């Protein structure tokens, strides 16, 4: 989304909400809001994900897990659970948003199943559908949809992962035979980490550099048959098993290589580029760069689904950890008789509630991303700008949500102690399975770099047609702004306005317009400074330009991350507008404030160094966050209940209520023992009594 668009977003006011410590969350209302536009699809998908037939069985060997996942794909076909995005003429529903909404819920059952299904229908099938034409659809989609053609999406190479444009596999056209000859010319060009490649795949969409008439036309997709019905490689095709992985071992990832493999000319997926029998190349998109990004853009739903699956995993982890933390007792700090519930400790709240707030923000943002995807893929909002916004949003959100899921799973594991380390409670298993999400469908850091380049491009376009006088005035304004912030004048003015009152400082920070200004100002400032540093890069040699970008690479990625966090905050704030119940809206406003203020706290050094916050106001930040934690704590169970995941989804022994039963049993035992007088005297109490008696005797002796 462009910088201009960010500034023009209408953020609804919630300043009219007054603190009401008696506010109550209506979990049904909040849960319905979270289900979003495709609520009916999510309910159906969750019912399916709650069935034992699709759930992961821990402790299986890799071979057993792979076979179970393959069998489960056939089960999904029988349940008509995975065809929503395919054309209605072939038995689908032309429902792209609903397809992703339902698909991402499979992570609740087994991440291996979700990803294997994603390979078959979300990558392999989608590539045929979006890159191919009607002839390809009629020839292959029915078999792909019903699992007669298990397939692979062969894009990544051992030597090139995120840099798809540089892949080395070639598809050279032979006009005499009217065939393409596919080769992986060296070991680094082998297709690697490919789902279904080790054993199950019978065909693949192979991405290769299309060469015809001596001209390399760039990366295109080709339908290539891999194996016989018996599972043996066809002539010229080879491969090997990737072996045991750190997670997702229900998927048979493998490597593929090709030596003079010939495929018919018609096997080129030619929606965006075609080769005539004589070798002439034509494309509806003249620009090679735009053609490349258009082809890859049709596959963006993979990143969108990973974003949603990561959010679902965070919800599962928090549901289990917060449920346990409201039951588990440890240390009797405030009572001689009753130990404290973990969730009542401020540090425990600090560990879990900010991650809960971030998960809500990611959830609201993901729902908007789904809306954008459906608009583009359905054709209702399918301009070049819509597609660019979709790609940018997916590249922005997927890193944040996948990193959040990994961080949340680890923190929840630690926050539940030794119990969290047990496989039966799923934290370690889910974290292992989701680990690859940080690099799957694009390395997170590379994706954020793409977002940053988009931001810089939009920034440059804002000034493209301005005359010298306008630019000069803008430069003066920017210089004055930097002087104001860096000289301390802004800090002085802010300190005076605070008038030494911590209450006023806290009120300022809780104001949503203040939060929005702080978050958006950081993004615009970072982008403006980067634009200034990179000014003139187009006139440099390729070597100098690359060096200059490398010098600022970290700043580029940080700016993109700040941009994505701002968009999440704005999505959360728009979500608040949809809540009509006053109590629910009050509590969710606290949660939104917690998310925003934790972002500011995380980057407090930047705000202080750049003069956006006075030291006095910054001092109030920690205290106000702690106040928010205390306000949200009584609603923590309601907030995870609204996620809508039942015991059949969470499947964590520590969240079943068994801990409460143990604690109640222990408390009842303690009461019985005290009543019977058989508990004995605590040694510390005895020593204290003895010391008191000695003091009394000494005092009596003096008298």
mmCIF file of C-alpha atoms in Angstrom, residues 58-241:
data_model
loop_
_atom_site.group_PDB
_atom_site.id
_atom_site.type_symbol
_atom_site.label_atom_id
_atom_site.label_comp_id
_atom_site.label_asym_id
_atom_site.label_seq_id
_atom_site.Cartn_x
_atom_site.Cartn_y
_atom_site.Cartn_z
ATOM 1 C CA UNK A 58 2.614 -37.569 17.425
ATOM 2 C CA UNK A 59 5.418 -40.108 17.395
ATOM 3 C CA UNK A 60 4.878 -41.517 13.919
ATOM 4 C CA UNK A 61 7.925 -42.306 11.857
ATOM 5 C CA UNK A 62 8.550 -40.059 8.870
ATOM 6 C CA UNK A 63 7.395 -42.826 6.530
ATOM 7 C CA UNK A 64 4.193 -43.381 8.507
ATOM 8 C CA UNK A 65 3.471 -39.654 8.735
ATOM 9 C CA UNK A 66 3.965 -39.213 4.993
ATOM 10 C CA UNK A 67 1.556 -42.032 4.185
ATOM 11 C CA UNK A 68 -1.016 -40.650 6.630
ATOM 12 C CA UNK A 69 -0.852 -37.191 5.016
ATOM 13 C CA UNK A 70 -1.224 -38.669 1.536
ATOM 14 C CA UNK A 71 -4.285 -40.630 2.683
ATOM 15 C CA UNK A 72 -5.657 -37.459 4.288
ATOM 16 C CA UNK A 73 -5.488 -35.595 0.963
ATOM 17 C CA UNK A 74 -7.846 -38.201 -0.477
ATOM 18 C CA UNK A 75 -10.072 -37.722 2.588
ATOM 19 C CA UNK A 76 -10.176 -33.961 1.930
ATOM 20 C CA UNK A 77 -11.276 -34.659 -1.639
ATOM 21 C CA UNK A 78 -14.067 -36.906 -0.348
ATOM 22 C CA UNK A 79 -15.192 -34.131 1.996
ATOM 23 C CA UNK A 80 -15.172 -31.565 -0.859
ATOM 24 C CA UNK A 81 -12.970 -29.384 1.346
ATOM 25 C CA UNK A 82 -10.297 -28.096 -1.025
ATOM 26 C CA UNK A 83 -11.882 -27.124 -4.342
ATOM 27 C CA UNK A 84 -13.450 -23.754 -3.535
ATOM 28 C CA UNK A 85 -11.017 -21.720 -5.653
ATOM 29 C CA UNK A 86 -11.268 -23.831 -8.792
ATOM 30 C CA UNK A 87 -13.656 -22.979 -11.643
ATOM 31 C CA UNK A 88 -17.311 -23.823 -11.098
ATOM 32 C CA UNK A 89 -17.315 -25.454 -14.542
ATOM 33 C CA UNK A 90 -14.967 -28.106 -13.122
ATOM 34 C CA UNK A 91 -16.713 -28.574 -9.788
ATOM 35 C CA UNK A 92 -15.174 -25.701 -7.863
ATOM 36 C CA UNK A 93 -16.840 -22.603 -6.460
ATOM 37 C CA UNK A 94 -14.765 -19.680 -7.839
ATOM 38 C CA UNK A 95 -14.417 -18.592 -4.201
ATOM 39 C CA UNK A 96 -10.849 -17.435 -3.728
ATOM 40 C CA UNK A 97 -11.135 -15.718 -0.373
ATOM 41 C CA UNK A 98 -13.210 -18.539 1.083
ATOM 42 C CA UNK A 99 -10.727 -21.087 -0.226
ATOM 43 C CA UNK A 100 -7.824 -19.524 1.662
ATOM 44 C CA UNK A 101 -9.970 -18.921 4.775
ATOM 45 C CA UNK A 102 -10.817 -22.613 4.919
ATOM 46 C CA UNK A 103 -7.408 -23.886 3.885
ATOM 47 C CA UNK A 104 -5.485 -22.036 6.597
ATOM 48 C CA UNK A 105 -7.592 -23.746 9.302
ATOM 49 C CA UNK A 106 -5.932 -27.063 8.414
ATOM 50 C CA UNK A 107 -2.893 -25.950 10.409
ATOM 51 C CA UNK A 108 -5.021 -26.631 13.502
ATOM 52 C CA UNK A 109 -5.228 -30.308 12.532
ATOM 53 C CA UNK A 110 -1.675 -30.868 11.292
ATOM 54 C CA UNK A 111 0.670 -28.319 9.675
ATOM 55 C CA UNK A 112 2.066 -31.093 7.462
ATOM 56 C CA UNK A 113 -1.398 -31.720 6.083
ATOM 57 C CA UNK A 114 -1.959 -28.021 5.511
ATOM 58 C CA UNK A 115 1.293 -27.597 3.586
ATOM 59 C CA UNK A 116 0.909 -30.823 1.591
ATOM 60 C CA UNK A 117 -2.599 -29.733 0.609
ATOM 61 C CA UNK A 118 -1.170 -26.329 -0.233
ATOM 62 C CA UNK A 119 1.428 -27.906 -2.513
ATOM 63 C CA UNK A 120 -1.184 -30.000 -4.341
ATOM 64 C CA UNK A 121 -3.954 -27.442 -4.793
ATOM 65 C CA UNK A 122 -2.591 -24.068 -3.727
ATOM 66 C CA UNK A 123 0.669 -24.254 -5.713
ATOM 67 C CA UNK A 124 0.624 -27.046 -8.291
ATOM 68 C CA UNK A 125 -3.078 -26.745 -9.094
ATOM 69 C CA UNK A 126 -3.105 -22.951 -8.886
ATOM 70 C CA UNK A 127 -0.130 -22.681 -11.218
ATOM 71 C CA UNK A 128 -1.973 -24.701 -13.853
ATOM 72 C CA UNK A 129 -5.137 -22.663 -13.278
ATOM 73 C CA UNK A 130 -3.600 -19.173 -13.209
ATOM 74 C CA UNK A 131 -0.700 -19.602 -15.636
ATOM 75 C CA UNK A 132 -2.429 -21.957 -18.045
ATOM 76 C CA UNK A 133 -5.361 -21.587 -20.423
ATOM 77 C CA UNK A 134 -8.625 -23.477 -20.949
ATOM 78 C CA UNK A 135 -6.929 -26.374 -22.743
ATOM 79 C CA UNK A 136 -4.615 -26.881 -19.778
ATOM 80 C CA UNK A 137 -7.509 -26.610 -17.326
ATOM 81 C CA UNK A 138 -9.571 -29.234 -19.110
ATOM 82 C CA UNK A 139 -6.610 -31.570 -19.544
ATOM 83 C CA UNK A 140 -5.184 -31.543 -16.025
ATOM 84 C CA UNK A 141 -7.295 -29.743 -13.423
ATOM 85 C CA UNK A 142 -9.855 -32.548 -12.913
ATOM 86 C CA UNK A 143 -7.052 -35.000 -12.140
ATOM 87 C CA UNK A 144 -5.313 -32.498 -9.879
ATOM 88 C CA UNK A 145 -8.535 -31.751 -8.032
ATOM 89 C CA UNK A 146 -9.397 -35.409 -7.365
ATOM 90 C CA UNK A 147 -5.808 -36.520 -6.584
ATOM 91 C CA UNK A 148 -5.404 -38.673 -9.691
ATOM 92 C CA UNK A 149 -2.421 -36.416 -10.464
ATOM 93 C CA UNK A 150 -0.410 -35.748 -7.286
ATOM 94 C CA UNK A 151 1.952 -32.956 -8.210
ATOM 95 C CA UNK A 152 4.824 -30.639 -7.373
ATOM 96 C CA UNK A 153 5.571 -26.953 -7.644
ATOM 97 C CA UNK A 154 9.167 -26.989 -8.858
ATOM 98 C CA UNK A 155 10.429 -23.431 -8.574
ATOM 99 C CA UNK A 156 13.116 -23.255 -5.852
ATOM 100 C CA UNK A 157 16.617 -24.431 -6.715
ATOM 101 C CA UNK A 158 19.465 -25.427 -4.447
ATOM 102 C CA UNK A 159 21.372 -22.364 -5.627
ATOM 103 C CA UNK A 160 18.464 -19.928 -5.906
ATOM 104 C CA UNK A 161 15.641 -19.653 -3.399
ATOM 105 C CA UNK A 162 14.000 -16.257 -3.121
ATOM 106 C CA UNK A 163 15.821 -15.002 -6.242
ATOM 107 C CA UNK A 164 13.504 -16.709 -8.705
ATOM 108 C CA UNK A 165 14.559 -14.540 -11.649
ATOM 109 C CA UNK A 166 18.039 -16.088 -11.500
ATOM 110 C CA UNK A 167 17.072 -19.771 -11.554
ATOM 111 C CA UNK A 168 19.317 -21.819 -13.848
ATOM 112 C CA UNK A 169 16.980 -24.515 -15.189
ATOM 113 C CA UNK A 170 16.423 -24.007 -18.917
ATOM 114 C CA UNK A 171 13.618 -24.912 -21.315
ATOM 115 C CA UNK A 172 15.007 -24.536 -24.845
ATOM 116 C CA UNK A 173 12.556 -24.688 -27.733
ATOM 117 C CA UNK A 174 13.242 -27.142 -30.592
ATOM 118 C CA UNK A 175 11.107 -25.971 -33.568
ATOM 119 C CA UNK A 176 11.794 -29.107 -35.594
ATOM 120 C CA UNK A 177 10.194 -31.334 -32.944
ATOM 121 C CA UNK A 178 7.903 -28.615 -31.558
ATOM 122 C CA UNK A 179 9.132 -29.504 -28.082
ATOM 123 C CA UNK A 180 10.863 -27.850 -25.165
ATOM 124 C CA UNK A 181 14.048 -29.476 -23.886
ATOM 125 C CA UNK A 182 14.392 -29.045 -20.119
ATOM 126 C CA UNK A 183 17.768 -29.236 -18.384
ATOM 127 C CA UNK A 184 19.263 -28.573 -14.975
ATOM 128 C CA UNK A 185 22.796 -27.867 -16.215
ATOM 129 C CA UNK A 186 24.646 -28.215 -12.878
ATOM 130 C CA UNK A 187 24.035 -29.406 -9.323
ATOM 131 C CA UNK A 188 23.004 -25.995 -7.907
ATOM 132 C CA UNK A 189 20.235 -25.862 -10.534
ATOM 133 C CA UNK A 190 18.437 -28.909 -9.115
ATOM 134 C CA UNK A 191 14.933 -28.171 -7.895
ATOM 135 C CA UNK A 192 15.120 -28.495 -4.115
ATOM 136 C CA UNK A 193 12.896 -28.674 -1.016
ATOM 137 C CA UNK A 194 10.026 -29.558 -3.342
ATOM 138 C CA UNK A 195 6.919 -30.964 -1.657
ATOM 139 C CA UNK A 196 5.692 -34.294 -3.129
ATOM 140 C CA UNK A 197 8.971 -34.688 -5.028
ATOM 141 C CA UNK A 198 10.509 -37.507 -2.991
ATOM 142 C CA UNK A 199 7.818 -40.134 -3.597
ATOM 143 C CA UNK A 200 4.274 -38.975 -4.334
ATOM 144 C CA UNK A 201 4.515 -36.531 -7.246
ATOM 145 C CA UNK A 202 3.498 -37.788 -10.679
ATOM 146 C CA UNK A 203 3.820 -34.419 -12.444
ATOM 147 C CA UNK A 204 5.136 -30.922 -11.737
ATOM 148 C CA UNK A 205 4.923 -27.362 -12.848
ATOM 149 C CA UNK A 206 8.600 -26.701 -13.507
ATOM 150 C CA UNK A 207 9.830 -23.132 -13.685
ATOM 151 C CA UNK A 208 12.645 -22.563 -16.152
ATOM 152 C CA UNK A 209 14.269 -19.927 -18.343
ATOM 153 C CA UNK A 210 12.422 -20.103 -21.660
ATOM 154 C CA UNK A 211 14.906 -19.907 -24.548
ATOM 155 C CA UNK A 212 13.645 -19.674 -28.138
ATOM 156 C CA UNK A 213 15.394 -18.487 -31.283
ATOM 157 C CA UNK A 214 18.480 -17.768 -29.202
ATOM 158 C CA UNK A 215 16.661 -15.330 -26.873
ATOM 159 C CA UNK A 216 16.070 -15.918 -23.155
ATOM 160 C CA UNK A 217 12.492 -14.805 -22.490
ATOM 161 C CA UNK A 218 12.750 -15.260 -18.728
ATOM 162 C CA UNK A 219 11.084 -17.570 -16.246
ATOM 163 C CA UNK A 220 7.995 -19.498 -17.382
ATOM 164 C CA UNK A 221 6.081 -22.501 -16.078
ATOM 165 C CA UNK A 222 5.938 -25.876 -17.846
ATOM 166 C CA UNK A 223 3.820 -28.919 -17.106
ATOM 167 C CA UNK A 224 6.227 -31.863 -16.840
ATOM 168 C CA UNK A 225 5.378 -35.507 -16.156
ATOM 169 C CA UNK A 226 7.755 -37.016 -13.597
ATOM 170 C CA UNK A 227 6.838 -40.624 -12.895
ATOM 171 C CA UNK A 228 5.013 -43.622 -14.239
ATOM 172 C CA UNK A 229 1.798 -44.730 -12.503
ATOM 173 C CA UNK A 230 3.970 -47.239 -10.609
ATOM 174 C CA UNK A 231 6.104 -44.423 -9.191
ATOM 175 C CA UNK A 232 9.273 -44.787 -11.290
ATOM 176 C CA UNK A 233 11.001 -41.728 -12.745
ATOM 177 C CA UNK A 234 10.494 -41.178 -16.461
ATOM 178 C CA UNK A 235 13.565 -41.021 -18.765
ATOM 179 C CA UNK A 236 15.721 -37.959 -18.097
ATOM 180 C CA UNK A 237 14.067 -37.208 -14.751
ATOM 181 C CA UNK A 238 15.918 -37.932 -11.525
ATOM 182 C CA UNK A 239 15.824 -36.985 -7.899
ATOM 183 C CA UNK A 240 16.379 -37.834 -4.290
ATOM 184 C CA UNK A 241 14.734 -37.513 -0.901
#
